[in-house]
Amino acid sequence: MNAPMTSGTTQTLMQYFAASEARIDQWRTLSRLARALDGRGSDAGAVVEIQRCLRELAPIECLNAYPGQALLDQLNDRLKRGEWAAFHRMAARISAALQTNAYREDSAAWALDDEVEAVMGDVLPPAQGLSSGRRPYFEVLVVAAMDRSHWTSLKETFRRLRRPEDEFIYEIVAVDSFEDAVLAANFNYNVQAVLVSEGFIFDSQQDIPVLRELIAQFVPEDAQDGDLGGALAGVLSHLRPELDIYLTTDRDPAAVAGSDEVAGVRRVFYGPEEPMEMHLSILGGIKDRYRTPYFDNLKKYAARPIGTFHALPVARGKSIFKSNWIRDMGEFYGTNLFLAESSATTGGLDSLLDPTGNIKDAQELAARALGADRAFFVTNGTSTSNKIVHQAILTPGDIVLIDRDCHKSHHYGAVMCGAQPLYIDAFPLTQYSMYGSLGIRPIKQALLTLKAEGRLDKAKMLVLTNCTFDGHVANVQQTMLEVLAIKPDMVFLWDEAWFGFARFSPFLRRRTAMGGVAALRKLFASPAYREQYAKFKAEVGEIDPANQALLDTRLWPDPDAVRLRVYETDSVHKSMSALRQGSIVICSDQDWPKVEGPFKEAFYAHTSTSPNLQIIASLDLARRQMELEGFELVGKATQLAIEIRREINHHPLISKYFRCATPAEMIPAEYRKSGIEDFVVPGQTIADISRALNQDEFFLDPSRITLLCGNAGFDGTQFKALLSSDHDIQINKTSRNSVLVQININNTRSDMAHLIKALADISRDIDRRLAGGGEGARKAFDARVKDLVENVPDLPDFSRFHDAFRDDPASKSCEGHMREAYYLAFDDANCEYLGLNDPQVDERLKNGPDLVSAKFVIPYPPGFPIMVPGQVISQEIITFMRKLDVKEIHGFNAARGLQLLRPDVLEAHASGGKRR
Ligand SMILES: *Cc1c(COP(=O)(O)O)cnc(C)c1O
């Protein structure tokens, strides 16, 4: 077993994420050793082992309030005196309290050994302050220059401030150095608030060289000089932006409060401030994250006796609970669902379409939590969020650059707006029959082509998926910088449907759209960047579209010319605790005043006038959860994902047939300059991972696991069905030879065990089948595997729009008026049909006239349109379609064949009858 934080010479990603879990494991080990000792009596070896355990725990115990110094002292004392039974009793009690989280609620867990019975019998007065009832529990980190002997009385001081009416209860963790403070914020998930006073030291007393590296990731180089309080506040809010940070100072508080260094600080106290004032501030800070204005009000509404005279019979449940026939509806869903229903926007329920009260309030909290200027709740999924943004930004004829592998809502969005999609292809992962993600180079190429042809001003928006279904995470900062260097006012729509959780990971946050905005704002404001830009300008000059070298030159935008305009959409229901369809649009748009009107219109156009109240409430609650435990949940999910990857790829039986695709397999080397190959590699440190995150064009989200099943002789669809029918495991996405296993904030170690067991069972089955089937079975199996793994169809790139839909057929850039083709197809007389295998298809591919798709054709998998309306069908597309072994192809009816626009119709359209 790994020691919590101390083993090895380098801190691996695994150890980092596992530290909290490893601590609990270590306590379990300790308890087991204590039991053995208790049973056997004195045993020098066992005592040494126990001492080692305690020594390894010491550094991390300093960072946690429970069990705390007093209990640890008593525990050590029992060991020293050889009181094995008492030692065992205490170790077991602490270990159990940690595992079950009982210490958060149960005062007995905190009692010294001799006090336990008194506490259990409720003899200890509550004024002792140990009892928390069911109030949510958290910990406050105090960073102060203070003799350690004073820590106990400091903790007592805060306990005495507790009042019966407090909504939350907390304990103090005290540290006296910068390094310990960073460690505590990192490894103690219970820390929600930090009180920083002045005069503490930098270096930890703990000698844990491996952790220095981690700290170095987040600590500015000059932090050791000057004022440590401000620097610490900066580092902590970078690490965990949700933390409430308070600064106490002896200096002129007014001057301190106004300075830059305390930008991330919630409140500045002057030294001799009333402790009660601090106590109330701490509770107020938690309350500010805990409160859910919409949900709170909805609960109140449900409790009121209201007579309703509006549409919505289920409101208040009367049509259900009194029914003779659908009473089970009420039994199944419970009363609250119906008591909390209304079609009115009165009663303080506010209106999603024109929020002025608690919805507005809830949206502002969501914007803060996600690091955006604005947030808008959407109750019909990110499909709708995306369309809203399209319609708010684009006007007919505008060019929108779209990653062709984007979710279909973007393609339909472009149709609706009448914008001309300029499709750019992502890099293919042909071997897995999937696309990777859209590189920066082809985006630059498209923009430079538009610039060369004098049409760059028509390009309004760039749509990118981050992360992709399969986990490709973009380098948001570099992408935006290089695009803005060519087109300084480009609007970005980052579709982060899967990625909302990333905000709460200190690793991934920098690669979210809003993380990118924060970094770029800082960059553009810095004098150093101005110098860097001046140098770049002197070397490269104006952006010359004829200069192909620019494609491989890192481009930097003019800080005086850029307009930072960034939109992000998140399916809150996909990665956080919102009900299905709960989604959000967040934005930081420097030119918001220009968009506000159109955005409102677009929001009205797409939003139901009867938005689901429960979805709105769940968005509010999902935000609360992430602001209070997102850091913990995402950290644990990441750890689980990394563990599953390692388990599968190193399992002697499973790895014969299955594999989790590594970053090296999912991201071609040219996009992975750091050279990172996997998440856990001997000798690879947190610093290496961090470098990859900062530099590489793509990073793989560990929580999205592409499980390759081709070597087991299963195609993705087959394997998905097998997992579901025989093993009760549900997965969603498949490719020709893989399935996607997604790890979320809801997954547990039992889920991992379940999956590993299923894979082991299946592997054993294959082993048995092959062993029993003789030569024939082996040959058939090998042939099947070869077919799945090697005989993979090439993915067809976007071909082009037919000239009839192009403003300038001579243009090298490939955008087209897709909407015209889309509407031409409404009149069936404009269409013709050709069977996929009809020889005419081959004949026309060779000699014309062009085959032009009338429809979006979207096979699942891979789930992106291989044809869009008005697109010329290429040989590659036909070959791909013919090889495709999936049943579900939207927009294609095998019996009727390909739906095409007739050549004479195209000709007539080209020569006049345009609708644009
Ligand atoms: C799921 C998804 C959407 C659509 O989101 P819903 O909330 O299901 O409507 C949009 N974009 C991407 C990348 C998605 O994965």
JSON list of C-alpha atoms in Angstrom, two decimals, residues 469-612:
[
{"chain": "A", "resi": 469, "resn": "PHE", "atom": "CA", "xyz": [-17.13, 12.71, -26.74]},
{"chain": "A", "resi": 470, "resn": "ASP", "atom": "CA", "xyz": [-13.96, 10.66, -26.62]},
{"chain": "A", "resi": 471, "resn": "GLY", "atom": "CA", "xyz": [-12.09, 13.02, -24.32]},
{"chain": "A", "resi": 472, "resn": "HIS", "atom": "CA", "xyz": [-9.95, 15.26, -26.51]},
{"chain": "A", "resi": 473, "resn": "VAL", "atom": "CA", "xyz": [-9.45, 18.47, -24.60]},
{"chain": "A", "resi": 474, "resn": "ALA", "atom": "CA", "xyz": [-8.44, 21.50, -26.63]},
{"chain": "A", "resi": 475, "resn": "ASN", "atom": "CA", "xyz": [-5.72, 23.97, -25.85]},
{"chain": "A", "resi": 476, "resn": "VAL", "atom": "CA", "xyz": [-8.26, 26.72, -25.42]},
{"chain": "A", "resi": 477, "resn": "GLN", "atom": "CA", "xyz": [-5.79, 29.49, -24.76]},
{"chain": "A", "resi": 478, "resn": "GLN", "atom": "CA", "xyz": [-3.55, 28.81, -27.71]},
{"chain": "A", "resi": 479, "resn": "THR", "atom": "CA", "xyz": [-6.51, 28.30, -30.04]},
{"chain": "A", "resi": 480, "resn": "MET", "atom": "CA", "xyz": [-8.05, 31.62, -29.09]},
{"chain": "A", "resi": 481, "resn": "LEU", "atom": "CA", "xyz": [-4.74, 33.49, -29.21]},
{"chain": "A", "resi": 482, "resn": "GLU", "atom": "CA", "xyz": [-3.87, 32.28, -32.69]},
{"chain": "A", "resi": 483, "resn": "VAL", "atom": "CA", "xyz": [-7.35, 32.84, -34.08]},
{"chain": "A", "resi": 484, "resn": "LEU", "atom": "CA", "xyz": [-7.52, 36.34, -32.58]},
{"chain": "A", "resi": 485, "resn": "ALA", "atom": "CA", "xyz": [-4.17, 37.13, -34.17]},
{"chain": "A", "resi": 486, "resn": "ILE", "atom": "CA", "xyz": [-5.81, 36.67, -37.57]},
{"chain": "A", "resi": 487, "resn": "LYS", "atom": "CA", "xyz": [-9.31, 37.86, -36.71]},
{"chain": "A", "resi": 488, "resn": "PRO", "atom": "CA", "xyz": [-9.29, 39.98, -33.54]},
{"chain": "A", "resi": 489, "resn": "ASP", "atom": "CA", "xyz": [-13.07, 40.02, -33.00]},
{"chain": "A", "resi": 490, "resn": "MET", "atom": "CA", "xyz": [-13.89, 36.36, -33.62]},
{"chain": "A", "resi": 491, "resn": "VAL", "atom": "CA", "xyz": [-16.68, 35.02, -31.45]},
{"chain": "A", "resi": 492, "resn": "PHE", "atom": "CA", "xyz": [-15.94, 31.60, -29.94]},
{"chain": "A", "resi": 493, "resn": "LEU", "atom": "CA", "xyz": [-18.58, 29.06, -29.09]},
{"chain": "A", "resi": 494, "resn": "TRP", "atom": "CA", "xyz": [-17.03, 26.30, -27.04]},
{"chain": "A", "resi": 495, "resn": "ASP", "atom": "CA", "xyz": [-19.42, 23.40, -26.81]},
{"chain": "A", "resi": 496, "resn": "GLU", "atom": "CA", "xyz": [-18.43, 21.97, -23.42]},
{"chain": "A", "resi": 497, "resn": "ALA", "atom": "CA", "xyz": [-21.48, 19.76, -23.09]},
{"chain": "A", "resi": 498, "resn": "TRP", "atom": "CA", "xyz": [-19.37, 17.07, -21.41]},
{"chain": "A", "resi": 499, "resn": "PHE", "atom": "CA", "xyz": [-16.91, 19.28, -19.67]},
{"chain": "A", "resi": 500, "resn": "GLY", "atom": "CA", "xyz": [-18.74, 21.46, -17.13]},
{"chain": "A", "resi": 501, "resn": "PHE", "atom": "CA", "xyz": [-17.10, 19.60, -14.24]},
{"chain": "A", "resi": 502, "resn": "ALA", "atom": "CA", "xyz": [-13.64, 20.65, -15.43]},
{"chain": "A", "resi": 503, "resn": "ARG", "atom": "CA", "xyz": [-14.08, 24.04, -13.82]},
{"chain": "A", "resi": 504, "resn": "PHE", "atom": "CA", "xyz": [-13.66, 22.29, -10.47]},
{"chain": "A", "resi": 505, "resn": "SER", "atom": "CA", "xyz": [-10.38, 20.57, -11.32]},
{"chain": "A", "resi": 506, "resn": "PRO", "atom": "CA", "xyz": [-7.27, 22.64, -10.76]},
{"chain": "A", "resi": 507, "resn": "PHE", "atom": "CA", "xyz": [-5.72, 20.69, -13.62]},
{"chain": "A", "resi": 508, "resn": "LEU", "atom": "CA", "xyz": [-8.39, 20.97, -16.28]},
{"chain": "A", "resi": 509, "resn": "ARG", "atom": "CA", "xyz": [-9.75, 24.42, -15.43]},
{"chain": "A", "resi": 510, "resn": "ARG", "atom": "CA", "xyz": [-7.16, 26.16, -17.59]},
{"chain": "A", "resi": 511, "resn": "ARG", "atom": "CA", "xyz": [-8.53, 24.22, -20.57]},
{"chain": "A", "resi": 512, "resn": "THR", "atom": "CA", "xyz": [-12.15, 25.30, -20.20]},
{"chain": "A", "resi": 513, "resn": "ALA", "atom": "CA", "xyz": [-13.47, 28.22, -22.21]},
{"chain": "A", "resi": 514, "resn": "MET", "atom": "CA", "xyz": [-13.86, 30.39, -19.12]},
{"chain": "A", "resi": 515, "resn": "GLY", "atom": "CA", "xyz": [-10.52, 29.27, -17.72]},
{"chain": "A", "resi": 516, "resn": "GLY", "atom": "CA", "xyz": [-9.08, 30.44, -21.03]},
{"chain": "A", "resi": 517, "resn": "VAL", "atom": "CA", "xyz": [-10.84, 33.79, -20.77]},
{"chain": "A", "resi": 518, "resn": "ALA", "atom": "CA", "xyz": [-9.43, 34.41, -17.31]},
{"chain": "A", "resi": 519, "resn": "ALA", "atom": "CA", "xyz": [-5.90, 33.61, -18.50]},
{"chain": "A", "resi": 520, "resn": "LEU", "atom": "CA", "xyz": [-6.19, 35.74, -21.62]},
{"chain": "A", "resi": 521, "resn": "ARG", "atom": "CA", "xyz": [-7.61, 38.72, -19.77]},
{"chain": "A", "resi": 522, "resn": "LYS", "atom": "CA", "xyz": [-4.66, 38.61, -17.45]},
{"chain": "A", "resi": 523, "resn": "LEU", "atom": "CA", "xyz": [-2.26, 38.21, -20.34]},
{"chain": "A", "resi": 524, "resn": "PHE", "atom": "CA", "xyz": [-3.62, 41.13, -22.36]},
{"chain": "A", "resi": 525, "resn": "ALA", "atom": "CA", "xyz": [-3.46, 43.39, -19.32]},
{"chain": "A", "resi": 526, "resn": "SER", "atom": "CA", "xyz": [0.18, 42.63, -18.61]},
{"chain": "A", "resi": 527, "resn": "PRO", "atom": "CA", "xyz": [2.97, 44.95, -19.75]},
{"chain": "A", "resi": 528, "resn": "ALA", "atom": "CA", "xyz": [5.14, 41.91, -20.46]},
{"chain": "A", "resi": 529, "resn": "TYR", "atom": "CA", "xyz": [2.69, 40.76, -23.09]},
{"chain": "A", "resi": 530, "resn": "ARG", "atom": "CA", "xyz": [2.77, 44.12, -24.82]},
{"chain": "A", "resi": 531, "resn": "GLU", "atom": "CA", "xyz": [6.52, 43.77, -25.13]},
{"chain": "A", "resi": 532, "resn": "GLN", "atom": "CA", "xyz": [6.20, 40.23, -26.40]},
{"chain": "A", "resi": 533, "resn": "TYR", "atom": "CA", "xyz": [3.64, 41.33, -28.95]},
{"chain": "A", "resi": 534, "resn": "ALA", "atom": "CA", "xyz": [5.80, 44.22, -30.13]},
{"chain": "A", "resi": 535, "resn": "LYS", "atom": "CA", "xyz": [8.63, 41.77, -30.71]},
{"chain": "A", "resi": 536, "resn": "PHE", "atom": "CA", "xyz": [6.35, 39.39, -32.58]},
{"chain": "A", "resi": 537, "resn": "LYS", "atom": "CA", "xyz": [5.01, 42.25, -34.72]},
{"chain": "A", "resi": 538, "resn": "ALA", "atom": "CA", "xyz": [8.53, 43.38, -35.56]},
{"chain": "A", "resi": 539, "resn": "GLU", "atom": "CA", "xyz": [9.46, 39.87, -36.67]},
{"chain": "A", "resi": 540, "resn": "VAL", "atom": "CA", "xyz": [6.33, 38.81, -38.50]},
{"chain": "A", "resi": 541, "resn": "GLY", "atom": "CA", "xyz": [4.79, 42.11, -39.56]},
{"chain": "A", "resi": 542, "resn": "GLU", "atom": "CA", "xyz": [1.14, 42.29, -40.62]},
{"chain": "A", "resi": 543, "resn": "ILE", "atom": "CA", "xyz": [-0.57, 38.93, -41.00]},
{"chain": "A", "resi": 544, "resn": "ASP", "atom": "CA", "xyz": [0.00, 38.13, -44.67]},
{"chain": "A", "resi": 545, "resn": "PRO", "atom": "CA", "xyz": [-2.36, 35.37, -45.84]},
{"chain": "A", "resi": 546, "resn": "ALA", "atom": "CA", "xyz": [0.02, 34.44, -48.65]},
{"chain": "A", "resi": 547, "resn": "ASN", "atom": "CA", "xyz": [2.67, 33.56, -46.12]},
{"chain": "A", "resi": 548, "resn": "GLN", "atom": "CA", "xyz": [2.27, 29.81, -45.60]},
{"chain": "A", "resi": 549, "resn": "ALA", "atom": "CA", "xyz": [4.93, 29.90, -42.89]},
{"chain": "A", "resi": 550, "resn": "LEU", "atom": "CA", "xyz": [2.35, 31.49, -40.60]},
{"chain": "A", "resi": 551, "resn": "LEU", "atom": "CA", "xyz": [0.62, 28.14, -40.37]},
{"chain": "A", "resi": 552, "resn": "ASP", "atom": "CA", "xyz": [3.55, 26.81, -38.41]},
{"chain": "A", "resi": 553, "resn": "THR", "atom": "CA", "xyz": [4.38, 30.02, -36.58]},
{"chain": "A", "resi": 554, "resn": "ARG", "atom": "CA", "xyz": [2.91, 30.66, -33.17]},
{"chain": "A", "resi": 555, "resn": "LEU", "atom": "CA", "xyz": [0.73, 33.76, -33.69]},
{"chain": "A", "resi": 556, "resn": "TRP", "atom": "CA", "xyz": [0.00, 36.42, -31.06]},
{"chain": "A", "resi": 557, "resn": "PRO", "atom": "CA", "xyz": [-2.86, 38.93, -31.17]},
{"chain": "A", "resi": 558, "resn": "ASP", "atom": "CA", "xyz": [-2.60, 42.68, -30.80]},
{"chain": "A", "resi": 559, "resn": "PRO", "atom": "CA", "xyz": [-3.75, 43.40, -27.23]},
{"chain": "A", "resi": 560, "resn": "ASP", "atom": "CA", "xyz": [-5.18, 46.74, -28.34]},
{"chain": "A", "resi": 561, "resn": "ALA", "atom": "CA", "xyz": [-7.21, 45.24, -31.17]},
{"chain": "A", "resi": 562, "resn": "VAL", "atom": "CA", "xyz": [-8.68, 42.10, -29.61]},
{"chain": "A", "resi": 563, "resn": "ARG", "atom": "CA", "xyz": [-12.25, 41.80, -28.46]},
{"chain": "A", "resi": 564, "resn": "LEU", "atom": "CA", "xyz": [-12.57, 38.80, -26.17]},
{"chain": "A", "resi": 565, "resn": "ARG", "atom": "CA", "xyz": [-15.94, 37.24, -27.00]},
{"chain": "A", "resi": 566, "resn": "VAL", "atom": "CA", "xyz": [-16.42, 33.79, -25.61]},
{"chain": "A", "resi": 567, "resn": "TYR", "atom": "CA", "xyz": [-19.50, 31.59, -25.15]},
{"chain": "A", "resi": 568, "resn": "GLU", "atom": "CA", "xyz": [-19.57, 28.23, -23.44]},
{"chain": "A", "resi": 569, "resn": "THR", "atom": "CA", "xyz": [-22.44, 25.75, -23.28]},
{"chain": "A", "resi": 570, "resn": "ASP", "atom": "CA", "xyz": [-22.57, 22.98, -20.67]},
{"chain": "A", "resi": 571, "resn": "SER", "atom": "CA", "xyz": [-24.95, 20.06, -20.32]},
{"chain": "A", "resi": 572, "resn": "VAL", "atom": "CA", "xyz": [-25.10, 20.39, -16.57]},
{"chain": "A", "resi": 573, "resn": "HIS", "atom": "CA", "xyz": [-27.01, 17.10, -16.57]},
{"chain": "A", "resi": 574, "resn": "LYS", "atom": "CA", "xyz": [-24.10, 15.30, -18.22]},
{"chain": "A", "resi": 575, "resn": "SER", "atom": "CA", "xyz": [-21.43, 15.97, -15.64]},
{"chain": "A", "resi": 576, "resn": "MET", "atom": "CA", "xyz": [-23.17, 17.48, -12.62]},
{"chain": "A", "resi": 577, "resn": "SER", "atom": "CA", "xyz": [-26.30, 16.76, -10.58]},
{"chain": "A", "resi": 578, "resn": "ALA", "atom": "CA", "xyz": [-28.96, 18.44, -12.74]},
{"chain": "A", "resi": 579, "resn": "LEU", "atom": "CA", "xyz": [-32.04, 16.71, -14.07]},
{"chain": "A", "resi": 580, "resn": "ARG", "atom": "CA", "xyz": [-31.96, 15.61, -17.69]},
{"chain": "A", "resi": 581, "resn": "GLN", "atom": "CA", "xyz": [-31.97, 18.54, -20.11]},
{"chain": "A", "resi": 582, "resn": "GLY", "atom": "CA", "xyz": [-30.59, 20.93, -17.50]},
{"chain": "A", "resi": 583, "resn": "SER", "atom": "CA", "xyz": [-28.14, 23.05, -19.47]},
{"chain": "A", "resi": 584, "resn": "ILE", "atom": "CA", "xyz": [-26.50, 26.42, -19.28]},
{"chain": "A", "resi": 585, "resn": "VAL", "atom": "CA", "xyz": [-25.09, 29.09, -21.57]},
{"chain": "A", "resi": 586, "resn": "ILE", "atom": "CA", "xyz": [-22.34, 31.10, -19.96]},
{"chain": "A", "resi": 587, "resn": "CYS", "atom": "CA", "xyz": [-20.44, 33.90, -21.56]},
{"chain": "A", "resi": 588, "resn": "SER", "atom": "CA", "xyz": [-17.80, 36.53, -21.17]},
{"chain": "A", "resi": 589, "resn": "ASP", "atom": "CA", "xyz": [-18.30, 38.81, -24.14]},
{"chain": "A", "resi": 590, "resn": "GLN", "atom": "CA", "xyz": [-16.59, 42.15, -24.21]},
{"chain": "A", "resi": 591, "resn": "ASP", "atom": "CA", "xyz": [-19.17, 43.34, -26.73]},
{"chain": "A", "resi": 592, "resn": "TRP", "atom": "CA", "xyz": [-22.16, 42.07, -24.79]},
{"chain": "A", "resi": 593, "resn": "PRO", "atom": "CA", "xyz": [-24.16, 45.30, -25.26]},
{"chain": "A", "resi": 594, "resn": "LYS", "atom": "CA", "xyz": [-24.22, 44.54, -29.00]},
{"chain": "A", "resi": 595, "resn": "VAL", "atom": "CA", "xyz": [-25.47, 41.00, -28.41]},
{"chain": "A", "resi": 596, "resn": "GLU", "atom": "CA", "xyz": [-27.88, 41.49, -25.56]},
{"chain": "A", "resi": 597, "resn": "GLY", "atom": "CA", "xyz": [-30.88, 42.30, -27.77]},
{"chain": "A", "resi": 598, "resn": "PRO", "atom": "CA", "xyz": [-30.36, 39.49, -30.30]},
{"chain": "A", "resi": 599, "resn": "PHE", "atom": "CA", "xyz": [-29.52, 37.08, -27.49]},
{"chain": "A", "resi": 600, "resn": "LYS", "atom": "CA", "xyz": [-32.81, 37.82, -25.78]},
{"chain": "A", "resi": 601, "resn": "GLU", "atom": "CA", "xyz": [-34.68, 37.27, -29.04]},
{"chain": "A", "resi": 602, "resn": "ALA", "atom": "CA", "xyz": [-32.87, 33.99, -29.61]},
{"chain": "A", "resi": 603, "resn": "PHE", "atom": "CA", "xyz": [-33.62, 32.92, -26.04]},
{"chain": "A", "resi": 604, "resn": "TYR", "atom": "CA", "xyz": [-37.33, 33.68, -26.59]},
{"chain": "A", "resi": 605, "resn": "ALA", "atom": "CA", "xyz": [-37.30, 31.86, -29.90]},
{"chain": "A", "resi": 606, "resn": "HIS", "atom": "CA", "xyz": [-36.02, 28.64, -28.38]},
{"chain": "A", "resi": 607, "resn": "THR", "atom": "CA", "xyz": [-37.33, 28.59, -24.83]},
{"chain": "A", "resi": 608, "resn": "SER", "atom": "CA", "xyz": [-40.58, 26.96, -23.94]},
{"chain": "A", "resi": 609, "resn": "THR", "atom": "CA", "xyz": [-43.08, 29.27, -22.33]},
{"chain": "A", "resi": 610, "resn": "SER", "atom": "CA", "xyz": [-43.58, 26.44, -19.84]},
{"chain": "A", "resi": 611, "resn": "PRO", "atom": "CA", "xyz": [-40.05, 25.71, -18.70]},
{"chain": "A", "resi": 612, "resn": "ASN", "atom": "CA", "xyz": [-39.77, 22.83, -16.27]}
]
